[in-house]
mmCIF file of C-alpha atoms in Angstrom:
data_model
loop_
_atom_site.group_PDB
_atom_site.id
_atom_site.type_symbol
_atom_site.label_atom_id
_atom_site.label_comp_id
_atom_site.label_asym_id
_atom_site.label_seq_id
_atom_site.Cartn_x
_atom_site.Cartn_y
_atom_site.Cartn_z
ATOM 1 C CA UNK A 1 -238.742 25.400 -34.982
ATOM 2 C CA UNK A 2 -240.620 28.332 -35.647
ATOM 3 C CA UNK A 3 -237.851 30.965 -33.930
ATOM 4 C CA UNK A 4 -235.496 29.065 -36.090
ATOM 5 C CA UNK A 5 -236.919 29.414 -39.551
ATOM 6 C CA UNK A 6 -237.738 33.556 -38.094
ATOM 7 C CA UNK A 7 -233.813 33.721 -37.901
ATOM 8 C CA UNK A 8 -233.106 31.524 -40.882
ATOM 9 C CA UNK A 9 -235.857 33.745 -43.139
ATOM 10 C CA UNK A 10 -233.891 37.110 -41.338
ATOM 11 C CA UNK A 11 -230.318 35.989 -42.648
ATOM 12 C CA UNK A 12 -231.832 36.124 -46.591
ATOM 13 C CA UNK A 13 -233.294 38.883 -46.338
ATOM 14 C CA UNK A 14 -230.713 41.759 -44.236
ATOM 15 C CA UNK A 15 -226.982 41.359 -44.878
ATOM 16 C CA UNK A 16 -226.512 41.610 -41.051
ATOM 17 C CA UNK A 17 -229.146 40.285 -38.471
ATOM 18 C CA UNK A 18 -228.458 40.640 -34.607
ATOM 19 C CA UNK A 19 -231.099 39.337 -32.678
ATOM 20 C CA UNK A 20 -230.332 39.597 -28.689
ATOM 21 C CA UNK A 21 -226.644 39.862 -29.069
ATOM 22 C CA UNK A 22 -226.509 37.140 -32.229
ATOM 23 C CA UNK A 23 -225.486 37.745 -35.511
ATOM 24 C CA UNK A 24 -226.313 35.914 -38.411
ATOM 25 C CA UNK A 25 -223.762 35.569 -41.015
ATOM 26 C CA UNK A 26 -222.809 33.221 -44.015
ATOM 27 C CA UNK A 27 -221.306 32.785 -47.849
ATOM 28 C CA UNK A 28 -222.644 31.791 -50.878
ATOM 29 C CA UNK A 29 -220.151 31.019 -53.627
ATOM 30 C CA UNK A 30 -221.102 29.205 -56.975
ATOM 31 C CA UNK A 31 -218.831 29.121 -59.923
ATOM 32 C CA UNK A 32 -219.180 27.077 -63.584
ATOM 33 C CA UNK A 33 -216.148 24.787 -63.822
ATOM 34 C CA UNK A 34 -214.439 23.396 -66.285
ATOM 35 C CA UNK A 35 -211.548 20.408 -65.384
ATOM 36 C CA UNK A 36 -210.147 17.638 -66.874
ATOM 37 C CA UNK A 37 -207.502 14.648 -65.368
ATOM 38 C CA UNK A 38 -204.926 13.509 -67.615
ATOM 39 C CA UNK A 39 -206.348 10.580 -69.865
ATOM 40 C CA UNK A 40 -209.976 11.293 -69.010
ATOM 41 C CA UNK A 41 -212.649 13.046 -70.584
ATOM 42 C CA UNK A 42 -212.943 17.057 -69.800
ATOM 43 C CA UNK A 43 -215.932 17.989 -68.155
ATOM 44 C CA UNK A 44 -218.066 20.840 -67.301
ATOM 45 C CA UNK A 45 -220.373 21.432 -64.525
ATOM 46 C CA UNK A 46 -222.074 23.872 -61.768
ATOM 47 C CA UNK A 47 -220.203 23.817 -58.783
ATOM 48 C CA UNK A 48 -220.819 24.910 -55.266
ATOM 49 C CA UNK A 49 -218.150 26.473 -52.400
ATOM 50 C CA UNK A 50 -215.672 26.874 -55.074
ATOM 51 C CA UNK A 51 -213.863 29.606 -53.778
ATOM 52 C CA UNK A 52 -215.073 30.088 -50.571
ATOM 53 C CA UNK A 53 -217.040 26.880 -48.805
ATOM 54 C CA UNK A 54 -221.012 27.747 -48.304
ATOM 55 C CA UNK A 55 -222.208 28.355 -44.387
ATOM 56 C CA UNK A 56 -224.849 30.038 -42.315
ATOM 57 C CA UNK A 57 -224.077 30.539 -38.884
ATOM 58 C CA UNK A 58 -225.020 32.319 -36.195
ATOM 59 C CA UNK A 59 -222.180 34.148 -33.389
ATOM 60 C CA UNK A 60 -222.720 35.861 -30.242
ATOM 61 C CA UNK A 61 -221.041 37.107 -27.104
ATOM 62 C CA UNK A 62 -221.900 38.078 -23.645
ATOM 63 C CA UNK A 63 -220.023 40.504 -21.527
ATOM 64 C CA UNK A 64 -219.639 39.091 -17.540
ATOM 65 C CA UNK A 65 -217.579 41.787 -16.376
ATOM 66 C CA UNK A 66 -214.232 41.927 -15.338
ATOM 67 C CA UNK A 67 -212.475 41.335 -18.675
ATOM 68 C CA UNK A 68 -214.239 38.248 -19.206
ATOM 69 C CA UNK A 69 -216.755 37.126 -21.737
ATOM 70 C CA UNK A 70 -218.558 34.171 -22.931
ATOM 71 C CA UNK A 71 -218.913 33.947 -26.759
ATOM 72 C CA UNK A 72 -220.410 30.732 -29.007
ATOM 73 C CA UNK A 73 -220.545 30.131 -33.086
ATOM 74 C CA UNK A 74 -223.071 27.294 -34.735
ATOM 75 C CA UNK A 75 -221.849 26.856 -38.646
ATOM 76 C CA UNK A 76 -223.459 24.629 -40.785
ATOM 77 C CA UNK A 77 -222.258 24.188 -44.439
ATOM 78 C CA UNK A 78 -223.978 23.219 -46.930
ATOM 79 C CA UNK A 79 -224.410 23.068 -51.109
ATOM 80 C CA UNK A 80 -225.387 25.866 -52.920
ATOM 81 C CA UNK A 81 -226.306 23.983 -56.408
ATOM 82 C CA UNK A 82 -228.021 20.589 -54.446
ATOM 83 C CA UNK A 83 -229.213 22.008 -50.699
ATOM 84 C CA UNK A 84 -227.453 19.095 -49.462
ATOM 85 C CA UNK A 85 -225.082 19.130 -46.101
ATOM 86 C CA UNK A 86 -221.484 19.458 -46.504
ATOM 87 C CA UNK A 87 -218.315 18.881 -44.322
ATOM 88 C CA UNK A 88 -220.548 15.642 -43.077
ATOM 89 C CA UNK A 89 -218.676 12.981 -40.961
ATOM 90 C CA UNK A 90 -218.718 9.296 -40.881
ATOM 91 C CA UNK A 91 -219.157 6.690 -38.443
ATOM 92 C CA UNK A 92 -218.137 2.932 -38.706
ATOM 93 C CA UNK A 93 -218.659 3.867 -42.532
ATOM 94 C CA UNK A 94 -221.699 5.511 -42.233
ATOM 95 C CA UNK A 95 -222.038 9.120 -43.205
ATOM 96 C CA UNK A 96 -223.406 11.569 -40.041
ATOM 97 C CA UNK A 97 -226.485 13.895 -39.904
ATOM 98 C CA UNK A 98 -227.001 16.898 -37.901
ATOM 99 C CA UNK A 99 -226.972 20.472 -37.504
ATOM 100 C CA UNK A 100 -223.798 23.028 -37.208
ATOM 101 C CA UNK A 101 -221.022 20.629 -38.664
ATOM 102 C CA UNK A 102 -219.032 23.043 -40.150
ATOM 103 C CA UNK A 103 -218.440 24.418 -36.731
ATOM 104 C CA UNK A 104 -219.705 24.719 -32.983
ATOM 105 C CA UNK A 105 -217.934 25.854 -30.501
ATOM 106 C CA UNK A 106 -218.576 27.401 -27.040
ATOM 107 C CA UNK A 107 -215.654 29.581 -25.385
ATOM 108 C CA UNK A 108 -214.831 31.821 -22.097
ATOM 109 C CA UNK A 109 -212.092 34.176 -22.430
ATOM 110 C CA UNK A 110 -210.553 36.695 -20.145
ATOM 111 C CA UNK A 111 -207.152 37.750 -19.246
ATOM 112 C CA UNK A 112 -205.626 34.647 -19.478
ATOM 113 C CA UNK A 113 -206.562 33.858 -22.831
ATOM 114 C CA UNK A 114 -209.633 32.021 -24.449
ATOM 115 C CA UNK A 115 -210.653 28.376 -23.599
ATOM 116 C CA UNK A 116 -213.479 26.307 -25.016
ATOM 117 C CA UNK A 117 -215.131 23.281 -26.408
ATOM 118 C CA UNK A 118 -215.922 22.556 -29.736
ATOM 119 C CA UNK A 119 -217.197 20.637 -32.499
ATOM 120 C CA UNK A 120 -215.790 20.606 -36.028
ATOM 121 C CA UNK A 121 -212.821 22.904 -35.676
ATOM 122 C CA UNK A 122 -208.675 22.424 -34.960
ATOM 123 C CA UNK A 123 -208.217 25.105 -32.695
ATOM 124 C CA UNK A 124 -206.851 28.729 -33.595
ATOM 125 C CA UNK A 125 -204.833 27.189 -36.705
ATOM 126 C CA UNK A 126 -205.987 29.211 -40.168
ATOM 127 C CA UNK A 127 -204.052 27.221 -42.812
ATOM 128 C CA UNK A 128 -205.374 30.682 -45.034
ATOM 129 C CA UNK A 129 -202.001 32.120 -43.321
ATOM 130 C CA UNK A 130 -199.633 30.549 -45.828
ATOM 131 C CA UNK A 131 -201.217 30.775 -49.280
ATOM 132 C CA UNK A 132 -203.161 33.221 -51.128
ATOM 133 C CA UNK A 133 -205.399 30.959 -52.413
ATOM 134 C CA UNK A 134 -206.370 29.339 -48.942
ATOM 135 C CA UNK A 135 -208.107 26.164 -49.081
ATOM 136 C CA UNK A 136 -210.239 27.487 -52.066
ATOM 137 C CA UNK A 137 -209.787 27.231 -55.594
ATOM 138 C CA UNK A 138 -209.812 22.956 -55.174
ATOM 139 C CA UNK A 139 -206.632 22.131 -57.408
ATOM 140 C CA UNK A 140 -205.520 25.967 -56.391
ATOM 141 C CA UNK A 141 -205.938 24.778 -52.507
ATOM 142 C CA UNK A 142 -203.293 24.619 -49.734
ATOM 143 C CA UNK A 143 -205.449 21.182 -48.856
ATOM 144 C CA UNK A 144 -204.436 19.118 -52.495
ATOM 145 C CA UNK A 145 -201.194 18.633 -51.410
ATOM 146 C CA UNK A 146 -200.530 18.385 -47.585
ATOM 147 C CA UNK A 147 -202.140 16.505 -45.255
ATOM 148 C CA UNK A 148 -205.278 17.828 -43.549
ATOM 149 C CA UNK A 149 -206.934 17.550 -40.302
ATOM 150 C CA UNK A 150 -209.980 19.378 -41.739
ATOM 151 C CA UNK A 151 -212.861 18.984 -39.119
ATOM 152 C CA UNK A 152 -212.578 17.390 -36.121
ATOM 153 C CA UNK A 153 -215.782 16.590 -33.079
ATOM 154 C CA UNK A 154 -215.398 16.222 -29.156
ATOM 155 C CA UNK A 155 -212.272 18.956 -28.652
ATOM 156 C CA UNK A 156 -211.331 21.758 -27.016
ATOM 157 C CA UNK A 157 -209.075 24.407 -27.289
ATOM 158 C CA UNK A 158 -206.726 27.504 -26.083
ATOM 159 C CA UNK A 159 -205.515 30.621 -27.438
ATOM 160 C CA UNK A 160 -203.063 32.623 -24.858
ATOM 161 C CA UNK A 161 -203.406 36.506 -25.247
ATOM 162 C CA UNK A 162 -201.293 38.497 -27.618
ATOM 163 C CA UNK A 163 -197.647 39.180 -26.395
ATOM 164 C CA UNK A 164 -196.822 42.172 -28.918
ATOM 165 C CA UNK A 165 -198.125 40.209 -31.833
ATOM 166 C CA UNK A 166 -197.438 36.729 -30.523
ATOM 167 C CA UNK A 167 -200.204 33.478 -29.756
ATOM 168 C CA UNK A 168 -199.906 30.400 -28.413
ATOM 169 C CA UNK A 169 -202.803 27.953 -29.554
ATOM 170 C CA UNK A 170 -203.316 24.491 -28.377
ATOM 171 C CA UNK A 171 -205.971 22.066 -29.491
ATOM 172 C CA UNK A 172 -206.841 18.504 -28.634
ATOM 173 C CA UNK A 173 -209.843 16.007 -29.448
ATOM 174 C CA UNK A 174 -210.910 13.215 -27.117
ATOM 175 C CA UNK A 175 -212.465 11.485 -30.046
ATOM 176 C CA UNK A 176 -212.380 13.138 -33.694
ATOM 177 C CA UNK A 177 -215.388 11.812 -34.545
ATOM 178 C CA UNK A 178 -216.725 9.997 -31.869
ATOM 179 C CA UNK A 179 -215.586 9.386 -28.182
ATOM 180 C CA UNK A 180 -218.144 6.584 -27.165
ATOM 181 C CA UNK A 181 -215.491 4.190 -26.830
ATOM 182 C CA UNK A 182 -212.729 3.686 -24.030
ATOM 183 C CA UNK A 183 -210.092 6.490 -24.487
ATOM 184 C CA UNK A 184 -206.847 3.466 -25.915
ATOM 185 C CA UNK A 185 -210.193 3.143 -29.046
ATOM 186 C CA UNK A 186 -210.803 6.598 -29.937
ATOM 187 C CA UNK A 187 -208.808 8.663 -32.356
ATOM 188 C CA UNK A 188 -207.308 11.422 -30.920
ATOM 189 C CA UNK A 189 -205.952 15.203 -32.431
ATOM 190 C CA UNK A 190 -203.372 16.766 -30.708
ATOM 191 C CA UNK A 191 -202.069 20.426 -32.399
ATOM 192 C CA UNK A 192 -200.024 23.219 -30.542
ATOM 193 C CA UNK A 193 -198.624 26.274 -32.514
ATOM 194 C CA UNK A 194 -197.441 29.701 -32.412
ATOM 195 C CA UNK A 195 -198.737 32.390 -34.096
ATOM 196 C CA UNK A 196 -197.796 35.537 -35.065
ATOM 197 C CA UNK A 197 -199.109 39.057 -36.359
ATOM 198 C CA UNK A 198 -198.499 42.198 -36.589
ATOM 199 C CA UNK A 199 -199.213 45.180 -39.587
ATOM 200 C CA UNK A 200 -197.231 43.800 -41.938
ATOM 201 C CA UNK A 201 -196.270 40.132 -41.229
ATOM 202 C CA UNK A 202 -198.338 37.225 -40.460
ATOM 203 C CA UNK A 203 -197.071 34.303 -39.602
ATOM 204 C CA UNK A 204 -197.327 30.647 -38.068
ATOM 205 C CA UNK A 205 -195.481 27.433 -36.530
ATOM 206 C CA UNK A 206 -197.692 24.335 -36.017
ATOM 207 C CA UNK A 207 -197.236 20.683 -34.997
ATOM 208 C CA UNK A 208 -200.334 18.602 -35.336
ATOM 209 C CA UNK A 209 -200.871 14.907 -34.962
ATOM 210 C CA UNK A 210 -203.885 12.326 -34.836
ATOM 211 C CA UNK A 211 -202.957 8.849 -33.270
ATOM 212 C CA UNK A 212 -205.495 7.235 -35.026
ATOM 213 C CA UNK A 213 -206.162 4.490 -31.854
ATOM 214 C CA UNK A 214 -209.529 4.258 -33.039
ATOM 215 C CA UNK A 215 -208.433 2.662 -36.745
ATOM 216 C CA UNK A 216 -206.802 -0.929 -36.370
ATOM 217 C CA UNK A 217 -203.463 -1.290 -38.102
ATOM 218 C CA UNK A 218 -203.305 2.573 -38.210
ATOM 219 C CA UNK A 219 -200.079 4.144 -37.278
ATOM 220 C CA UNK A 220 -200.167 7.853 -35.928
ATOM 221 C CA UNK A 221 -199.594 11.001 -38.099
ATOM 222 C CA UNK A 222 -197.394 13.740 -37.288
ATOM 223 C CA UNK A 223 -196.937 17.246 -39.280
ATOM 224 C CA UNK A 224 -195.173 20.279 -38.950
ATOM 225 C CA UNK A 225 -195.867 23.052 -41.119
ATOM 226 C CA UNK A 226 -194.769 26.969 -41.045
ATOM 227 C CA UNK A 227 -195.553 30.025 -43.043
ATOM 228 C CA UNK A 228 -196.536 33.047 -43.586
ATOM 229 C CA UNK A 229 -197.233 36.288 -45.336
ATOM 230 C CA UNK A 230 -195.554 39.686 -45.807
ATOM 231 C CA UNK A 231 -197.487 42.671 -47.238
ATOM 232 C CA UNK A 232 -195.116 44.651 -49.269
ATOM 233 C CA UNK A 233 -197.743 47.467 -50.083
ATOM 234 C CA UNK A 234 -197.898 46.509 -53.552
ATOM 235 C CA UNK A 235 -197.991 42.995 -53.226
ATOM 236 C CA UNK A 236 -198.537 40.524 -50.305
ATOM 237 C CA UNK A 237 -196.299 37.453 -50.545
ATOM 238 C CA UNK A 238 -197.810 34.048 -49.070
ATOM 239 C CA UNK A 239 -194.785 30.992 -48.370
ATOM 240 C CA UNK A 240 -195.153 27.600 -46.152
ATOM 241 C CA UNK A 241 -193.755 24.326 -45.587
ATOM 242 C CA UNK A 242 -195.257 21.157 -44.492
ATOM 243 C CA UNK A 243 -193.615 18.019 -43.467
ATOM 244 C CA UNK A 244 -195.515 14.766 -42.710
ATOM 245 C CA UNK A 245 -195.108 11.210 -41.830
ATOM 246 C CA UNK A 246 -196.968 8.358 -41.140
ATOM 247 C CA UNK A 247 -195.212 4.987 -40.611
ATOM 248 C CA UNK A 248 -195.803 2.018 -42.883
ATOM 249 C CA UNK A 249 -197.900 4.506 -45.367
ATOM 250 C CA UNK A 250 -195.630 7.731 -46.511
ATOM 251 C CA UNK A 251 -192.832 10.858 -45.597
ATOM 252 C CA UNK A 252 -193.983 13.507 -47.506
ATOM 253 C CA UNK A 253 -192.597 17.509 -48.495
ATOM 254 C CA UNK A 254 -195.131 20.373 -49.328
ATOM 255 C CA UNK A 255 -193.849 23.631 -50.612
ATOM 256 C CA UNK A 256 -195.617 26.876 -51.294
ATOM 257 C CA UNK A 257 -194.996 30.041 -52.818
ATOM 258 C CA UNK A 258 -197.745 32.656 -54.134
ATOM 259 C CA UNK A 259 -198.718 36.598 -54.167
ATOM 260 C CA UNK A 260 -201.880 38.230 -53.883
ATOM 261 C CA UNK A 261 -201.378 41.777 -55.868
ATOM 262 C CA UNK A 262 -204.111 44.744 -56.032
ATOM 263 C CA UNK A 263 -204.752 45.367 -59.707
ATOM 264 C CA UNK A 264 -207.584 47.378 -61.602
ATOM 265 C CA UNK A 265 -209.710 47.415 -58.401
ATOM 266 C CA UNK A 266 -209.574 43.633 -58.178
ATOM 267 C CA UNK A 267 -206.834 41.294 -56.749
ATOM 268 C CA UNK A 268 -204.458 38.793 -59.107
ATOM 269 C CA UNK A 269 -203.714 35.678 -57.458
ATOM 270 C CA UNK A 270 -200.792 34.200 -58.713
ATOM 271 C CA UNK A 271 -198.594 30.897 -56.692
ATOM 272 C CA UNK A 272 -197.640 27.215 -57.012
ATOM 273 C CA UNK A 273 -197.165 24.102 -54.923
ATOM 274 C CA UNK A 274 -194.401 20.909 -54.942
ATOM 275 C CA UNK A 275 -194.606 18.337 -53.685
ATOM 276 C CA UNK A 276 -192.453 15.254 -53.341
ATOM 277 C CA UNK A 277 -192.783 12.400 -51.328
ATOM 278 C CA UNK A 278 -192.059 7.849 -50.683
ATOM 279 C CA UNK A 279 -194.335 5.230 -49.342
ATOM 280 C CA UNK A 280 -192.747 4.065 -45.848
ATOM 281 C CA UNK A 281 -192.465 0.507 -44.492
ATOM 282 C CA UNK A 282 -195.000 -2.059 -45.140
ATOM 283 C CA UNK A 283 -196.370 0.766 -47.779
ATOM 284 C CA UNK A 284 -193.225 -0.318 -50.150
ATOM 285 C CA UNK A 285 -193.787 -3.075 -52.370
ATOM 286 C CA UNK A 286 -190.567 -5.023 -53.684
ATOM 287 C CA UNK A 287 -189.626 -3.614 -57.458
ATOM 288 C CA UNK A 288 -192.697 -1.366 -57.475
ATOM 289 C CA UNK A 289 -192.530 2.373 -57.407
ATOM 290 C CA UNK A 290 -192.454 4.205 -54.094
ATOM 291 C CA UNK A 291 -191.818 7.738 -55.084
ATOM 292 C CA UNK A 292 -194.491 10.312 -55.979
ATOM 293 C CA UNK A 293 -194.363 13.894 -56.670
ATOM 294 C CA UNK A 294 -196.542 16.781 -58.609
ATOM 295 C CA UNK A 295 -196.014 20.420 -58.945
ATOM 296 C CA UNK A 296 -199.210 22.812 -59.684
ATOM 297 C CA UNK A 297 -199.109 26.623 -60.910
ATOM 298 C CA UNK A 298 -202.129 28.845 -60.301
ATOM 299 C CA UNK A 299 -204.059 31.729 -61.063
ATOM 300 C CA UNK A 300 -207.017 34.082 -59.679
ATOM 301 C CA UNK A 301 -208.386 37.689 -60.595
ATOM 302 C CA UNK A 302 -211.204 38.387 -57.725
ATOM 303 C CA UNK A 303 -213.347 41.609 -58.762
ATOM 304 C CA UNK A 304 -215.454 43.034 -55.626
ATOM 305 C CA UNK A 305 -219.145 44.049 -56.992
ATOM 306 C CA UNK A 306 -219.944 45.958 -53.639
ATOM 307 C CA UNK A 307 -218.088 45.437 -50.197
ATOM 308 C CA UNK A 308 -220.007 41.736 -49.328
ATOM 309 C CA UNK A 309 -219.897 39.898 -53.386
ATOM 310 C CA UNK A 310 -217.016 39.769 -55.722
ATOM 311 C CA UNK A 311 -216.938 37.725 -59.536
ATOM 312 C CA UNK A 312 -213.788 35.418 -59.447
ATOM 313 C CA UNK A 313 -211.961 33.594 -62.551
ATOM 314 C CA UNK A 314 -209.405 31.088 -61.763
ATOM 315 C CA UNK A 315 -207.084 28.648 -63.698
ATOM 316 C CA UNK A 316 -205.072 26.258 -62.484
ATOM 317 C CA UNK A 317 -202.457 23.205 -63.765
ATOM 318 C CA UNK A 318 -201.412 20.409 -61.453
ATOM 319 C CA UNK A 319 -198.754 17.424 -63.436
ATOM 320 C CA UNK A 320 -198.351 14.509 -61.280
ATOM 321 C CA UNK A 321 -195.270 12.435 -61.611
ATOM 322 C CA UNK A 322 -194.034 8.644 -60.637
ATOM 323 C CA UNK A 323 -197.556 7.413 -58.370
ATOM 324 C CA UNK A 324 -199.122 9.950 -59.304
ATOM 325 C CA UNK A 325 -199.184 10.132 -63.194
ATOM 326 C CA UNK A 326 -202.300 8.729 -63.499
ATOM 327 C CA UNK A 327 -205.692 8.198 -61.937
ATOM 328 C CA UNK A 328 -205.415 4.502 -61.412
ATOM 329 C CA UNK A 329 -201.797 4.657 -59.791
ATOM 330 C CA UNK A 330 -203.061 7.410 -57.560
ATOM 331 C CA UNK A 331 -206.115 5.334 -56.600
ATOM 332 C CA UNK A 332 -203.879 2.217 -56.209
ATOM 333 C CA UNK A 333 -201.049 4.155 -53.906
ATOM 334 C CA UNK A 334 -203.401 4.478 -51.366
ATOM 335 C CA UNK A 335 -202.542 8.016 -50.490
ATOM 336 C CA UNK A 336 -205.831 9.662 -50.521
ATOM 337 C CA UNK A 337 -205.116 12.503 -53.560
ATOM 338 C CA UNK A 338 -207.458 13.463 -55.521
ATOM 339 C CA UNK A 339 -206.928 12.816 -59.003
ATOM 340 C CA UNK A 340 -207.965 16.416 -60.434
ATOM 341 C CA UNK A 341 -205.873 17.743 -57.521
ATOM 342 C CA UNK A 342 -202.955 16.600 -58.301
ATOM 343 C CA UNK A 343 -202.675 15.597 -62.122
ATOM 344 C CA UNK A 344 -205.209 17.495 -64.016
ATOM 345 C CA UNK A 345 -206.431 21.417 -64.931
ATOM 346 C CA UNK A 346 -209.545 23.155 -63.972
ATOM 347 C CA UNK A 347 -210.838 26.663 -65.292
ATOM 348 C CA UNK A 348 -213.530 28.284 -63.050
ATOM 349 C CA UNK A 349 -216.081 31.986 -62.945
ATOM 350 C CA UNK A 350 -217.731 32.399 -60.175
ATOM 351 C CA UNK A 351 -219.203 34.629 -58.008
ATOM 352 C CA UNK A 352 -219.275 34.747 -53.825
ATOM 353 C CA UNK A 353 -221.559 36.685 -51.734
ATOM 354 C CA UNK A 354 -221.617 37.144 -47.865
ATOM 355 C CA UNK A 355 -223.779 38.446 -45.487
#
């Protein structure tokens, strides 16, 4: 306990601490926010991770020789405003403790690529690839609208080496949060995608599924989503695509367009999202509505202060339609939106540091 709280103490007080090989790194991001869902009450509040979601973490590598290398990350996240744990996980209901849950993850790669196990993580796939605004920014997020594997426990994972720009990554969990069970009761991930990069392009192909064995009743989920960027020099265009389904609960469209464009030293975020979607089988009630859709428009100006903190403003405008005009039909549908995601406006400053 005591080297830990050495290290911990060493990450506040350097912007870069290797100790042995290990470097400690993080991001602290606080904003004020303003937001309001249709038919409710505005609010205003101190927020943490607005932007950019809080961590501390510590990375390191080893050199064996011969092209190959062992390397390992521990990320925890956590609240700025409370000190409480974030990205926790539940079992049977019951919300998880514990170190590191925003990532851990051991690896070994060499020439034929990079193979590990980890905790917390869905492989090689950055979402980040097909919007400007990542999965920050809440209502502004790639995450309101499609559906998300965030986090997931017990996987592993492989990234191929680069072909002239090109990656194949492959991900799978024996048990996404736990894998106590027999394998026919555990939920499993599966993901596989290509990925692509080179100085001016970025992008991605990915087809992800959970098969949700461990959830009675639950039928499997299957996505595909694509995207990319393009940096034009004097603007860098972000565009994606997601397509999920999920019998007996929904078929769903995500569409994304947005720039990221340098301006007065800072960057202007500008982009939108639609999305447009229908409950599927036993989801569909006789004479009730099954369609839902919302579109959202968004804005950012990020301001760098020095190379590791930046001041951020943001606005953004999400207007749900059909079952999702309002907070008790969203609740009701079943579909897991967020209210202020999806049918609402929130205004944010903030500022983000890393070290």
């Amino acid at each position: 306990m005591k080297i830990f709280n050495k290290v911990f103490l060493s990450a506040l007080l350097f912007p870069t601490v290797s100790l042995a090989g290990v470097q400690v790194y993080g991001i602290l991001d606080t904003a004020i926010l303003g937001q309001k869902v249709k038919g409710e009450t505005a609010t205003m509040d101190f927020t943490s991770g607005y932007s950019m979601g809080n961590r501390f973490g510590f990375k390191g590598q080893e050199e064996l020789g011969g092209g190959y290398s062992v390397g390992f990350v521990l990320e925890q996240g956590f609240n700025v405003d409370t000190g409480t744990q974030f990205n926790t996980w539940s079992k049977n209901g019951v919300v998880q403790s514990g170190a590191f849950n925003r990532q851990s993850f051991l690896s070994l790669s060499g020439p034929f690529g990079r193979f590990g196990a980890l905790t917390c993580g869905t492989g090689d796939f950055n979402i980040a690839r097909i919007s400007a605004f990542g999965i920050g920014y809440q209502v502004g997020s790639y995450t309101s609208y499609t559906i998300d594997y965030s986090r997931v426990n017990n996987g592993i994972v492989y990234v191929s080496p680069s072909l002239n720009g090109l990656k194949i990554s492959a991900a799978y969990s024996n048990g996404v949060t736990t894998d106590e069970a027999k394998w026919s009761e555990n939920s499993h991930y599966y993901g596989i995608g290509a990925l692509y990069t080179n100085k001016t392009v970025d992008a991605s192909i990915i087809f992800e599924s959970n098969d949700n064995k461990g959830s009675v009743g639950v039928k499997p989920i299957y996505t595909i989503t694509a995207g990319g960027s393009c940096n034009f020099g004097v603007t860098k265009l972000f565009a994606g695509y997601q397509y999920g389904s999920q019998k007996d609960k929904r078929q769903q469209h995500v569409f994304l367009l947005s720039s990221a464009t340098p301006l007065a030293g800072g960057v202007l975020k500008f982009g939108g999202k639609y999305l447009t979607g229908k409950l599927d089988g036993k989801s569909v009630v006789k004479d009730k509505e099954d369609k839902y859709n919302s579109w959202n428009l968004n804005a950012a100006y990020e301001y760098p202060l020095s190379k590791r903190t930046m001041v951020y403003g943001f606005a953004g405008y999400a207007d749900g339609g059909k079952l999702l005009s309002s907070s008790e039909s969203i609740a009701a549908s079943g579909l897991g939106f967020k209210a202020i995601r999806v049918n609402g406006w929130q205004a944010a400053i903030g500022l983000n540091h890393k070290f």
